PDB file of C-alpha atoms (C1' of nucleotides) in Angstrom:
ATOM      1  CA  MET T   1     -25.904 -35.287 -36.326  1.00 44.00           C
ATOM      2  CA  ARG T   2     -24.323 -31.816 -36.108  1.00 46.00           C
ATOM      3  CA  LYS T   3     -22.419 -32.389 -32.697  1.00 50.00           C
ATOM      4  CA  ASP T   4     -20.268 -29.140 -33.243  1.00 62.00           C
ATOM      5  CA  ARG T   5     -21.088 -25.626 -34.267  1.00 60.00           C
ATOM      6  CA  ARG T   6     -22.159 -22.768 -32.133  1.00 51.00           C
ATOM      7  CA  ARG T   7     -23.513 -23.223 -28.766  1.00 45.00           C
ATOM      8  CA  GLY T   8     -22.853 -19.992 -27.216  1.00 42.00           C
ATOM      9  CA  PRO T   9     -25.635 -17.522 -26.105  1.00 42.00           C
ATOM     10  CA  ALA T  10     -28.207 -17.975 -28.834  1.00 35.00           C
ATOM     11  CA  GLN T  11     -26.325 -16.628 -31.899  1.00 34.00           C
ATOM     12  CA  ALA T  12     -23.680 -14.271 -32.916  1.00 33.00           C
ATOM     13  CA  PRO T  13     -24.477 -10.580 -31.775  1.00 34.00           C
ATOM     14  CA  ALA T  14     -26.103  -9.919 -35.046  1.00 32.00           C
ATOM     15  CA  HIS T  15     -27.245  -6.462 -33.942  1.00 32.00           C
ATOM     16  CA  ALA T  16     -23.597  -5.085 -33.302  1.00 34.00           C
ATOM     17  CA  PRO T  17     -23.586  -4.127 -29.449  1.00 34.00           C
ATOM     18  CA  ALA T  18     -22.373  -0.655 -30.041  1.00 35.00           C
ATOM     19  CA  GLY T  19     -18.807  -0.696 -29.582  1.00 32.00           C
ATOM     20  CA  THR T  20     -17.867  -4.281 -29.796  1.00 32.00           C
ATOM     21  CA  GLN T  21     -16.648  -4.103 -33.235  1.00 36.00           C
ATOM     22  CA  SER T  22     -13.481  -2.118 -33.031  1.00 35.00           C
ATOM     23  CA  ARG T  23     -14.237  -0.587 -36.848  1.00 37.00           C
ATOM     24  CA  THR T  24     -11.272   1.217 -37.791  1.00 44.00           C
ATOM     25  CA  SER T  25     -13.001   3.957 -39.679  1.00 46.00           C
ATOM     26  CA  GLY T  26     -16.488   2.736 -40.573  1.00 44.00           C
ATOM     27  CA  GLY T  27     -14.607  -0.041 -42.227  1.00 47.00           C
ATOM     28  CA  GLY T  28     -15.544  -3.520 -40.632  1.00 54.00           C
ATOM     29  CA  PRO T  29     -16.968  -5.359 -43.518  1.00 62.00           C
ATOM     30  CA  GLY T  30     -15.148  -3.382 -46.200  1.00 85.00           C
ATOM     31  CA  GLN T  31     -11.636  -4.209 -44.804  1.00 95.00           C
ATOM     32  CA  ALA T  32     -11.859  -7.649 -45.790  1.00 97.00           C
ATOM     33  CA  LEU T  33     -12.509  -6.520 -49.312  1.00 97.00           C
ATOM     34  CA  LEU T  34      -9.609  -4.399 -49.450  1.00 98.00           C
ATOM     35  CA  PHE T  35      -6.967  -6.990 -48.098  1.00 98.00           C
ATOM     36  CA  ALA T  36      -8.698  -9.480 -50.641  1.00 98.00           C
ATOM     37  CA  ALA T  37      -7.854  -6.961 -53.178  1.00 98.00           C
ATOM     38  CA  LEU T  38      -4.154  -7.156 -52.293  1.00 98.00           C
ATOM     39  CA  GLY T  39      -4.224 -10.758 -51.869  1.00 97.00           C
ATOM     40  CA  ASP T  40      -2.869 -11.762 -55.148  1.00 97.00           C
ATOM     41  CA  GLU T  41       0.433 -11.366 -56.881  1.00 97.00           C
ATOM     42  CA  THR T  42      -0.776  -9.863 -60.271  1.00 97.00           C
ATOM     43  CA  ARG T  43      -2.732  -7.151 -58.433  1.00 98.00           C
ATOM     44  CA  LEU T  44       0.140  -6.477 -56.248  1.00 97.00           C
ATOM     45  CA  LYS T  45       2.383  -5.970 -59.199  1.00 97.00           C
ATOM     46  CA  LEU T  46      -0.289  -3.851 -60.635  1.00 98.00           C
ATOM     47  CA  ILE T  47      -0.391  -1.711 -57.519  1.00 97.00           C
ATOM     48  CA  ALA T  48       3.441  -1.297 -57.610  1.00 96.00           C
ATOM     49  CA  ARG T  49       3.281  -0.181 -61.063  1.00 97.00           C
ATOM     50  CA  LEU T  50       0.800   2.386 -60.385  1.00 97.00           C
ATOM     51  CA  ALA T  51       2.368   3.616 -57.473  1.00 96.00           C
ATOM     52  CA  ARG T  52       5.214   4.791 -59.689  1.00 93.00           C
ATOM     53  CA  GLY T  53       2.874   7.624 -60.464  1.00 86.00           C
ATOM     54  CA  GLN T  54       1.474   8.011 -64.109  1.00 91.00           C
ATOM     55  CA  PRO T  55      -1.848   6.968 -64.916  1.00 95.00           C
ATOM     56  CA  GLN T  56      -1.660   4.170 -67.124  1.00 97.00           C
ATOM     57  CA  SER T  57      -3.998   2.522 -69.689  1.00 98.00           C
ATOM     58  CA  ILE T  58      -4.977  -0.963 -69.747  1.00 98.00           C
ATOM     59  CA  VAL T  59      -2.807  -2.183 -72.775  1.00 98.00           C
ATOM     60  CA  ARG T  60       0.226  -0.156 -71.024  1.00 97.00           C
ATOM     61  CA  LEU T  61      -0.206  -2.269 -67.893  1.00 98.00           C
ATOM     62  CA  THR T  62      -0.922  -5.415 -69.830  1.00 97.00           C
ATOM     63  CA  ARG T  63       2.415  -5.120 -71.623  1.00 95.00           C
ATOM     64  CA  GLY T  64       5.104  -7.406 -69.857  1.00 83.00           C
ATOM     65  CA  SER T  65       2.649  -9.380 -67.709  1.00 94.00           C
ATOM     66  CA  LEU T  66       2.171 -12.743 -69.587  1.00 96.00           C
ATOM     67  CA  LEU T  67      -1.573 -12.215 -69.269  1.00 97.00           C
ATOM     68  CA  THR T  68      -4.205 -11.301 -71.519  1.00 98.00           C
ATOM     69  CA  ARG T  69      -5.500  -7.843 -71.570  1.00 98.00           C
ATOM     70  CA  GLN T  70      -8.947  -9.039 -70.526  1.00 98.00           C
ATOM     71  CA  ALA T  71      -7.320 -10.917 -67.488  1.00 98.00           C
ATOM     72  CA  ILE T  72      -5.689  -7.465 -66.601  1.00 98.00           C
ATOM     73  CA  THR T  73      -8.895  -5.769 -67.105  1.00 98.00           C
ATOM     74  CA  LYS T  74     -10.855  -8.037 -64.415  1.00 98.00           C
ATOM     75  CA  HIS T  75      -7.901  -7.502 -61.802  1.00 98.00           C
ATOM     76  CA  LEU T  76      -8.283  -3.538 -62.446  1.00 98.00           C
ATOM     77  CA  ARG T  77     -11.861  -4.058 -61.891  1.00 98.00           C
ATOM     78  CA  VAL T  78     -11.336  -5.831 -58.635  1.00 98.00           C
ATOM     79  CA  LEU T  79      -9.032  -3.125 -57.454  1.00 98.00           C
ATOM     80  CA  LYS T  80     -11.481  -0.374 -58.417  1.00 98.00           C
ATOM     81  CA  ARG T  81     -14.407  -1.846 -56.718  1.00 97.00           C
ATOM     82  CA  ALA T  82     -12.060  -2.061 -53.465  1.00 97.00           C
ATOM     83  CA  GLY T  83     -11.517   1.727 -54.048  1.00 97.00           C
ATOM     84  CA  LEU T  84      -7.639   1.256 -54.320  1.00 97.00           C
ATOM     85  CA  VAL T  85      -7.694   2.597 -57.741  1.00 97.00           C
ATOM     86  CA  ARG T  86      -9.842   5.016 -59.851  1.00 97.00           C
ATOM     87  CA  CYS T  87     -10.209   5.119 -63.550  1.00 97.00           C
ATOM     88  CA  VAL T  88     -10.742   8.142 -65.744  1.00 96.00           C
ATOM     89  CA  ARG T  89     -11.358   7.868 -69.791  1.00 96.00           C
ATOM     90  CA  ALA T  90      -9.346   9.783 -71.844  1.00 95.00           C
ATOM     91  CA  GLY T  91     -10.373   9.341 -75.516  1.00 95.00           C
ATOM     92  CA  ARG T  92     -10.079   5.875 -76.518  1.00 96.00           C
ATOM     93  CA  GLU T  93      -8.168   4.810 -73.552  1.00 97.00           C
ATOM     94  CA  SER T  94      -9.188   4.473 -69.934  1.00 97.00           C
ATOM     95  CA  ARG T  95      -6.361   5.531 -67.518  1.00 98.00           C
ATOM     96  CA  PHE T  96      -5.875   4.098 -64.118  1.00 98.00           C
ATOM     97  CA  GLU T  97      -4.443   5.699 -61.294  1.00 97.00           C
ATOM     98  CA  LEU T  98      -3.881   4.882 -57.562  1.00 97.00           C
ATOM     99  CA  ASP T  99      -5.860   6.088 -54.723  1.00 96.00           C
ATOM    100  CA  PRO T 100      -3.580   6.385 -51.657  1.00 95.00           C
ATOM    101  CA  ARG T 101      -6.448   6.723 -48.958  1.00 95.00           C
ATOM    102  CA  PRO T 102      -7.602   3.171 -48.451  1.00 96.00           C
ATOM    103  CA  PHE T 103      -3.854   2.399 -48.080  1.00 97.00           C
ATOM    104  CA  LYS T 104      -3.600   4.439 -45.198  1.00 95.00           C
ATOM    105  CA  ASP T 105      -6.986   3.073 -43.788  1.00 95.00           C
ATOM    106  CA  MET T 106      -5.547  -0.554 -43.971  1.00 97.00           C
ATOM    107  CA  GLU T 107      -2.335   0.855 -42.314  1.00 96.00           C
ATOM    108  CA  GLU T 108      -4.377   2.344 -39.444  1.00 96.00           C
ATOM    109  CA  TYR T 109      -6.281  -0.841 -39.117  1.00 96.00           C
ATOM    110  CA  LEU T 110      -3.156  -3.174 -38.843  1.00 97.00           C
ATOM    111  CA  SER T 111      -1.618  -0.635 -36.465  1.00 96.00           C
ATOM    112  CA  LEU T 112      -4.585  -1.056 -34.333  1.00 95.00           C
ATOM    113  CA  VAL T 113      -4.612  -4.962 -34.349  1.00 96.00           C
ATOM    114  CA  ALA T 114      -0.933  -4.651 -33.433  1.00 94.00           C
ATOM    115  CA  ARG T 115      -1.496  -2.207 -30.744  1.00 94.00           C
ATOM    116  CA  ALA T 116      -4.272  -4.279 -29.217  1.00 95.00           C
ATOM    117  CA  TRP T 117      -2.091  -7.211 -29.060  1.00 94.00           C
ATOM    118  CA  ASP T 118       0.706  -5.151 -27.383  1.00 93.00           C
ATOM    119  CA  GLU T 119      -1.724  -3.878 -24.816  1.00 94.00           C
ATOM    120  CA  ALA T 120      -3.244  -7.089 -24.088  1.00 93.00           C
ATOM    121  CA  LEU T 121       0.220  -8.409 -23.578  1.00 89.00           C
ATOM    122  CA  ALA T 122       1.077  -5.658 -21.290  1.00 89.00           C
ATOM    123  CA  ARG T 123      -1.867  -6.096 -19.271  1.00 89.00           C
ATOM    124  CA  LEU T 124      -1.153  -9.701 -18.805  1.00 82.00           C
ATOM    125  CA  LYS T 125       2.227  -9.188 -17.699  1.00 79.00           C
ATOM    126  CA  ALA T 126       1.319  -6.506 -15.170  1.00 84.00           C
ATOM    127  CA  PHE T 127      -1.408  -9.003 -14.090  1.00 77.00           C
ATOM    128  CA  VAL T 128       1.189 -11.826 -13.566  1.00 75.00           C
ATOM    129  CA  GLU T 129       3.921  -9.876 -12.133  1.00 70.00           C
ATOM    130  CA  GLU T 130       1.953  -8.252  -9.240  1.00 65.00           C
TER     131      GLU T 130
ATOM    132  CA  MET U   1      -5.606 -15.876 -82.869  1.00 45.00           C
ATOM    133  CA  ARG U   2      -4.106 -14.604 -79.411  1.00 46.00           C
ATOM    134  CA  LYS U   3      -3.986 -10.797 -80.680  1.00 50.00           C
ATOM    135  CA  ASP U   4      -3.151  -9.383 -77.206  1.00 62.00           C
ATOM    136  CA  ARG U   5      -0.826 -10.584 -74.586  1.00 60.00           C
ATOM    137  CA  ARG U   6       2.732  -9.428 -73.920  1.00 51.00           C
ATOM    138  CA  ARG U   7       4.630  -7.595 -76.630  1.00 46.00           C
ATOM    139  CA  GLY U   8       7.240  -6.280 -74.346  1.00 43.00           C
ATOM    140  CA  PRO U   9      10.994  -6.978 -74.433  1.00 43.00           C
ATOM    141  CA  ALA U  10      10.804 -10.850 -74.554  1.00 35.00           C
ATOM    142  CA  GLN U  11       9.272 -11.523 -71.172  1.00 34.00           C
ATOM    143  CA  ALA U  12       9.079 -10.260 -67.560  1.00 33.00           C
ATOM    144  CA  PRO U  13      12.220  -9.658 -66.163  1.00 35.00           C
ATOM    145  CA  ALA U  14      12.548 -13.097 -64.705  1.00 33.00           C
ATOM    146  CA  HIS U  15      15.857 -12.383 -63.307  1.00 32.00           C
ATOM    147  CA  ALA U  16      15.063  -9.469 -60.844  1.00 34.00           C
ATOM    148  CA  PRO U  17      17.271  -6.829 -62.310  1.00 34.00           C
ATOM    149  CA  ALA U  18      18.630  -6.090 -58.510  1.00 35.00           C
ATOM    150  CA  GLY U  19      16.812  -3.078 -57.056  1.00 32.00           C
ATOM    151  CA  THR U  20      13.691  -2.939 -59.339  1.00 32.00           C
ATOM    152  CA  GLN U  21      11.433  -5.069 -57.081  1.00 36.00           C
ATOM    153  CA  SER U  22      11.053  -2.753 -54.022  1.00 35.00           C
ATOM    154  CA  ARG U  23      10.690  -5.610 -51.785  1.00 37.00           C
ATOM    155  CA  THR U  24       9.790  -4.782 -48.202  1.00 44.00           C
ATOM    156  CA  SER U  25      11.632  -7.338 -46.308  1.00 46.00           C
ATOM    157  CA  GLY U  26      12.658 -10.168 -48.259  1.00 44.00           C
ATOM    158  CA  GLY U  27       8.656 -10.105 -48.947  1.00 48.00           C
ATOM    159  CA  GLY U  28       7.665  -9.806 -52.670  1.00 54.00           C
ATOM    160  CA  PRO U  29       5.934 -13.382 -53.050  1.00 62.00           C
ATOM    161  CA  GLY U  30       4.870 -13.726 -49.547  1.00 85.00           C
ATOM    162  CA  GLN U  31       3.105 -10.330 -49.278  1.00 95.00           C
ATOM    163  CA  ALA U  32       0.242 -11.694 -51.394  1.00 97.00           C
ATOM    164  CA  LEU U  33      -0.315 -14.726 -49.228  1.00 97.00           C
ATOM    165  CA  LEU U  34      -0.281 -12.190 -45.966  1.00 98.00           C
ATOM    166  CA  PHE U  35      -2.925  -9.932 -47.580  1.00 98.00           C
ATOM    167  CA  ALA U  36      -5.210 -13.146 -48.863  1.00 98.00           C
ATOM    168  CA  ALA U  37      -5.034 -14.475 -45.240  1.00 98.00           C
ATOM    169  CA  LEU U  38      -6.741 -11.308 -44.228  1.00 98.00           C
ATOM    170  CA  GLY U  39      -9.270 -11.069 -46.959  1.00 98.00           C
ATOM    171  CA  ASP U  40     -11.783 -13.032 -45.513  1.00 97.00           C
ATOM    172  CA  GLU U  41     -14.480 -11.773 -42.742  1.00 97.00           C
ATOM    173  CA  THR U  42     -14.363 -14.732 -40.831  1.00 97.00           C
ATOM    174  CA  ARG U  43     -10.493 -14.488 -40.507  1.00 98.00           C
ATOM    175  CA  LEU U  44     -10.509 -10.842 -39.641  1.00 98.00           C
ATOM    176  CA  LYS U  45     -12.957 -11.525 -36.775  1.00 97.00           C
ATOM    177  CA  LEU U  46     -10.616 -14.400 -35.649  1.00 98.00           C
ATOM    178  CA  ILE U  47      -7.716 -11.995 -35.748  1.00 97.00           C
ATOM    179  CA  ALA U  48      -9.667  -9.648 -33.827  1.00 96.00           C
ATOM    180  CA  ARG U  49     -10.396 -12.041 -31.297  1.00 97.00           C
ATOM    181  CA  LEU U  50      -7.010 -13.172 -30.842  1.00 97.00           C
ATOM    182  CA  ALA U  51      -5.783  -9.529 -30.584  1.00 96.00           C
ATOM    183  CA  ARG U  52      -7.336  -9.429 -27.202  1.00 94.00           C
ATOM    184  CA  GLY U  53      -4.573 -11.467 -25.855  1.00 87.00           C
ATOM    185  CA  GLN U  54      -5.340 -15.222 -24.370  1.00 91.00           C
ATOM    186  CA  PRO U  55      -4.402 -17.670 -26.539  1.00 96.00           C
ATOM    187  CA  GLN U  56      -7.769 -19.552 -27.535  1.00 97.00           C
ATOM    188  CA  SER U  57      -8.558 -23.088 -28.361  1.00 98.00           C
ATOM    189  CA  ILE U  58     -10.284 -23.999 -31.420  1.00 98.00           C
ATOM    190  CA  VAL U  59     -13.757 -24.821 -29.793  1.00 98.00           C
ATOM    191  CA  ARG U  60     -13.305 -21.706 -27.907  1.00 97.00           C
ATOM    192  CA  LEU U  61     -12.857 -19.700 -31.106  1.00 98.00           C
ATOM    193  CA  THR U  62     -15.820 -21.760 -32.925  1.00 97.00           C
ATOM    194  CA  ARG U  63     -18.355 -20.652 -30.059  1.00 95.00           C
ATOM    195  CA  GLY U  64     -20.780 -18.099 -31.477  1.00 83.00           C
ATOM    196  CA  SER U  65     -19.135 -18.271 -34.986  1.00 94.00           C
ATOM    197  CA  LEU U  66     -22.229 -19.955 -36.755  1.00 96.00           C
ATOM    198  CA  LEU U  67     -19.772 -21.958 -38.722  1.00 98.00           C
ATOM    199  CA  THR U  68     -18.488 -25.390 -38.059  1.00 98.00           C
ATOM    200  CA  ARG U  69     -15.305 -26.244 -36.046  1.00 98.00           C
ATOM    201  CA  GLN U  70     -13.736 -27.669 -39.024  1.00 98.00           C
ATOM    202  CA  ALA U  71     -14.453 -24.527 -41.063  1.00 98.00           C
ATOM    203  CA  ILE U  72     -12.712 -22.553 -38.186  1.00 98.00           C
ATOM    204  CA  THR U  73      -9.730 -24.963 -38.070  1.00 98.00           C
ATOM    205  CA  LYS U  74      -9.258 -24.356 -41.823  1.00 98.00           C
ATOM    206  CA  HIS U  75      -9.193 -20.733 -41.589  1.00 98.00           C
ATOM    207  CA  LEU U  76      -6.699 -20.978 -38.591  1.00 98.00           C
ATOM    208  CA  ARG U  77      -4.600 -23.158 -40.746  1.00 98.00           C
ATOM    209  CA  VAL U  78      -4.523 -20.535 -43.300  1.00 98.00           C
ATOM    210  CA  LEU U  79      -3.856 -17.863 -40.696  1.00 98.00           C
ATOM    211  CA  LYS U  80      -0.899 -20.064 -39.584  1.00 98.00           C
ATOM    212  CA  ARG U  81       0.376 -20.734 -43.065  1.00 97.00           C
ATOM    213  CA  ALA U  82       0.547 -16.852 -43.524  1.00 97.00           C
ATOM    214  CA  GLY U  83       2.327 -16.617 -40.172  1.00 97.00           C
ATOM    215  CA  LEU U  84      -0.137 -14.445 -38.637  1.00 98.00           C
ATOM    216  CA  VAL U  85      -0.616 -16.926 -36.015  1.00 98.00           C
ATOM    217  CA  ARG U  86       1.121 -19.540 -34.035  1.00 97.00           C
ATOM    218  CA  CYS U  87      -0.270 -22.665 -32.402  1.00 97.00           C
ATOM    219  CA  VAL U  88       0.949 -24.616 -29.382  1.00 96.00           C
ATOM    220  CA  ARG U  89      -0.505 -27.855 -28.221  1.00 96.00           C
ATOM    221  CA  ALA U  90      -1.399 -27.928 -24.497  1.00 95.00           C
ATOM    222  CA  GLY U  91      -2.852 -31.226 -23.497  1.00 95.00           C
ATOM    223  CA  ARG U  92      -5.718 -32.012 -25.812  1.00 97.00           C
ATOM    224  CA  GLU U  93      -6.575 -28.886 -26.934  1.00 97.00           C
ATOM    225  CA  SER U  94      -4.283 -26.558 -29.125  1.00 97.00           C
ATOM    226  CA  ARG U  95      -4.306 -22.805 -28.426  1.00 98.00           C
ATOM    227  CA  PHE U  96      -3.773 -20.164 -31.065  1.00 98.00           C
ATOM    228  CA  GLU U  97      -2.035 -16.791 -30.288  1.00 97.00           C
ATOM    229  CA  LEU U  98      -1.594 -14.071 -32.835  1.00 97.00           C
ATOM    230  CA  ASP U  99       2.161 -13.097 -34.052  1.00 96.00           C
ATOM    231  CA  PRO U 100       2.355  -9.314 -34.558  1.00 95.00           C
ATOM    232  CA  ARG U 101       5.495  -9.329 -36.461  1.00 95.00           C
ATOM    233  CA  PRO U 102       3.993  -9.729 -40.001  1.00 96.00           C
ATOM    234  CA  PHE U 103       1.295  -7.189 -39.232  1.00 97.00           C
ATOM    235  CA  LYS U 104       4.332  -4.949 -39.041  1.00 95.00           C
ATOM    236  CA  ASP U 105       5.702  -6.143 -42.202  1.00 95.00           C
ATOM    237  CA  MET U 106       2.420  -5.378 -43.967  1.00 97.00           C
ATOM    238  CA  GLU U 107       2.022  -1.986 -42.351  1.00 96.00           C
ATOM    239  CA  GLU U 108       5.541  -1.123 -43.656  1.00 96.00           C
ATOM    240  CA  TYR U 109       4.784  -2.429 -46.982  1.00 96.00           C
ATOM    241  CA  LEU U 110       1.706  -0.284 -47.501  1.00 97.00           C
ATOM    242  CA  SER U 111       3.438   2.764 -46.077  1.00 96.00           C
ATOM    243  CA  LEU U 112       6.030   2.260 -48.733  1.00 95.00           C
ATOM    244  CA  VAL U 113       3.256   1.941 -51.378  1.00 96.00           C
ATOM    245  CA  ALA U 114       1.790   4.963 -50.184  1.00 94.00           C
ATOM    246  CA  ARG U 115       5.147   6.866 -49.999  1.00 94.00           C
ATOM    247  CA  ALA U 116       6.216   6.020 -53.346  1.00 95.00           C
ATOM    248  CA  TRP U 117       2.980   7.435 -54.703  1.00 94.00           C
ATOM    249  CA  ASP U 118       3.384  10.676 -52.630  1.00 93.00           C
ATOM    250  CA  GLU U 119       6.928  11.202 -53.822  1.00 94.00           C
ATOM    251  CA  ALA U 120       6.038  10.509 -57.705  1.00 92.00           C
ATOM    252  CA  LEU U 121       3.024  13.058 -57.235  1.00 89.00           C
ATOM    253  CA  ALA U 122       5.578  15.546 -55.760  1.00 89.00           C
ATOM    254  CA  ARG U 123       7.960  14.922 -58.602  1.00 88.00           C
ATOM    255  CA  LEU U 124       5.265  15.157 -61.235  1.00 81.00           C
ATOM    256  CA  LYS U 125       4.256  18.444 -59.575  1.00 78.00           C
ATOM    257  CA  ALA U 126       7.673  19.709 -59.581  1.00 83.00           C
ATOM    258  CA  PHE U 127       8.129  19.023 -63.021  1.00 76.00           C
ATOM    259  CA  VAL U 128       5.281  20.852 -64.168  1.00 74.00           C
ATOM    260  CA  GLU U 129       5.441  23.909 -62.105  1.00 69.00           C
ATOM    261  CA  GLU U 130       8.878  24.729 -63.135  1.00 64.00           C
TER     262      GLU U 130
ATOM    263  C1'  DT S   1     -12.287 -48.053 -17.364  1.00 70.46           C
ATOM    264  C1'  DT S   2     -15.392 -45.159 -19.707  1.00 70.46           C
ATOM    265  C1'  DA S   3     -17.668 -41.526 -21.293  1.00 70.46           C
ATOM    266  C1'  DA S   4     -16.983 -36.689 -22.667  1.00 70.46           C
ATOM    267  C1'  DT S   5     -13.804 -33.194 -24.533  1.00 70.46           C
ATOM    268  C1'  DA S   6     -10.786 -31.319 -28.180  1.00 70.46           C
ATOM    269  C1'  DT S   7      -8.690 -32.345 -32.490  1.00 70.46           C
ATOM    270  C1'  DG S   8      -7.387 -34.500 -36.738  1.00 70.46           C
ATOM    271  C1'  DC S   9      -8.286 -36.452 -41.178  1.00 70.46           C
ATOM    272  C1'  DA S  10     -10.519 -37.361 -45.749  1.00 70.46           C
ATOM    273  C1'  DA S  11     -14.091 -37.298 -48.806  1.00 70.46           C
ATOM    274  C1'  DC S  12     -17.434 -34.458 -51.095  1.00 70.46           C
ATOM    275  C1'  DC S  13     -19.768 -30.565 -52.561  1.00 70.46           C
ATOM    276  C1'  DT S  14     -20.473 -25.729 -54.792  1.00 70.46           C
ATOM    277  C1'  DG S  15     -19.716 -21.290 -56.167  1.00 70.46           C
ATOM    278  C1'  DG S  16     -16.855 -18.162 -57.715  1.00 70.46           C
ATOM    279  C1'  DA S  17     -11.938 -16.360 -59.061  1.00 70.46           C
ATOM    280  C1'  DG S  18      -8.619 -16.183 -62.579  1.00 70.46           C
ATOM    281  C1'  DG S  19      -7.935 -17.361 -67.300  1.00 70.46           C
ATOM    282  C1'  DT S  20      -8.942 -17.501 -72.195  1.00 70.46           C
ATOM    283  C1'  DT S  21     -11.195 -16.702 -76.747  1.00 70.46           C
ATOM    284  C1'  DG S  22     -14.358 -14.394 -80.139  1.00 70.46           C
ATOM    285  C1'  DC S  23     -16.769 -10.521 -81.338  1.00 70.46           C
ATOM    286  C1'  DC S  24     -18.689  -5.838 -81.297  1.00 70.46           C
ATOM    287  C1'  DT S  25     -17.989  -0.897 -80.494  1.00 70.46           C
ATOM    288  C1'  DG S  26     -15.798   3.727 -80.079  1.00 70.46           C
ATOM    289  C1'  DT S  27     -11.565   6.723 -81.445  1.00 70.46           C
ATOM    290  C1'  DC S  28      -7.661   8.403 -83.796  1.00 70.46           C
ATOM    291  C1'  DA S  29      -4.650   8.816 -87.692  1.00 70.46           C
ATOM    292  C1'  DT S  30      -4.392   8.998 -92.530  1.00 70.46           C
TER     293       DT S  30
ATOM    294  C1'  DA Q   1     -13.885   6.635 -95.207  1.00 70.46           C
ATOM    295  C1'  DT Q   2     -10.845   2.936 -93.649  1.00 70.46           C
ATOM    296  C1'  DG Q   3      -7.751   0.821 -90.921  1.00 70.46           C
ATOM    297  C1'  DA Q   4      -5.529   0.297 -86.731  1.00 70.46           C
ATOM    298  C1'  DC Q   5      -5.841   0.683 -81.843  1.00 70.46           C
ATOM    299  C1'  DA Q   6      -7.827   0.554 -77.204  1.00 70.46           C
ATOM    300  C1'  DG Q   7     -11.738  -1.082 -74.606  1.00 70.46           C
ATOM    301  C1'  DG Q   8     -16.226  -3.733 -73.130  1.00 70.46           C
ATOM    302  C1'  DC Q   9     -19.227  -7.911 -73.138  1.00 70.46           C
ATOM    303  C1'  DA Q  10     -20.306 -12.638 -72.735  1.00 70.46           C
ATOM    304  C1'  DA Q  11     -19.764 -17.540 -72.880  1.00 70.46           C
ATOM    305  C1'  DC Q  12     -17.028 -20.785 -71.395  1.00 70.46           C
ATOM    306  C1'  DC Q  13     -13.379 -23.602 -68.621  1.00 70.46           C
ATOM    307  C1'  DT Q  14     -10.829 -25.215 -64.482  1.00 70.46           C
ATOM    308  C1'  DC Q  15      -9.601 -25.241 -60.246  1.00 70.46           C
ATOM    309  C1'  DC Q  16      -9.482 -24.203 -55.498  1.00 70.46           C
ATOM    310  C1'  DA Q  17     -11.389 -21.914 -51.252  1.00 70.46           C
ATOM    311  C1'  DG Q  18     -14.952 -22.395 -47.818  1.00 70.46           C
ATOM    312  C1'  DG Q  19     -18.151 -25.311 -45.952  1.00 70.46           C
ATOM    313  C1'  DT Q  20     -20.114 -29.851 -44.366  1.00 70.46           C
ATOM    314  C1'  DT Q  21     -20.449 -34.592 -42.613  1.00 70.46           C
ATOM    315  C1'  DG Q  22     -18.526 -38.795 -40.805  1.00 70.46           C
ATOM    316  C1'  DC Q  23     -15.128 -41.323 -38.501  1.00 70.46           C
ATOM    317  C1'  DA Q  24     -10.822 -41.974 -35.881  1.00 70.46           C
ATOM    318  C1'  DT Q  25      -7.678 -40.405 -32.076  1.00 70.46           C
ATOM    319  C1'  DA Q  26      -5.704 -38.409 -27.842  1.00 70.46           C
ATOM    320  C1'  DT Q  27      -6.829 -36.638 -23.263  1.00 70.46           C
ATOM    321  C1'  DT Q  28      -9.385 -35.596 -19.260  1.00 70.46           C
ATOM    322  C1'  DA Q  29     -12.398 -36.226 -15.795  1.00 70.46           C
ATOM    323  C1'  DA Q  30     -15.379 -39.517 -13.254  1.00 70.46           C
TER     324       DA Q  30
END
DNA sequence: TTAATATGCAACCTGGAGGTTGCCTGTCAT
DNA sequence: ATGACAGGCAACCTCCAGGTTGCATATTAA
């Protein structure tokens, strides 16, 4: 019978009312992809490993991982599609290296959320006290 | 035939060699859960909405969302299990409010990764130049 | 007391994420 | 030229994240 569901004004905004979406840096839809890419243990370990500096080949990254080379490959692909990682072929092997920029974006995003919260809290407090 | 797979020293560390794991704040395994919780558009929107301050009830959060109340409920549950959100019952409705702490944790984690990268880069550069 | 509201719970469906295996193609070293 | 090594592709499998519907249960307002 579909009792629940939306009941607000017509639908969702759907046309982005200019300024509502608090997009960090053109991010918005992309942010979820970024966070999702980090939402996996294996991928986090890969990131940690790549953060140590030297660009690493796939087999290298596979070593000590319990998983198959192909599994690691897929994870790397996810990281690449999210832009967290770059890849350059060198002869027969393709080396992956980390791209620090999206990390700063995420940092900024998180900071914005936290700040919004703090401000809202302060606003509320002020409103109550006076 | 299983040609690939691990070949490194026995297995993965498996006993945490004390100091290798760069855990931000006891995080390590939990971090993935946190990021995963933010790795979904719907959840990000919920977070954005909750960051505006007032604790909101489920139906309230459902309004204007295209999705069903139960869907939203599940998302909220995910956010709660990740610790990004708290919930308190008030009469017949249960209000959700954001918990800023894990956000700062993630921020710190990201900052660590970025810093590690920068340092590694600097180290490499110094090594090359001199 | 009764109807409307706000949730909770459970069963069910579906697509895609995470893994694996097998096979094929470039590259490097002999 | 011929293996060994590093990767890419594709088919396939399993499981669970997202969603839905239906029904049951508190709480509130009349």
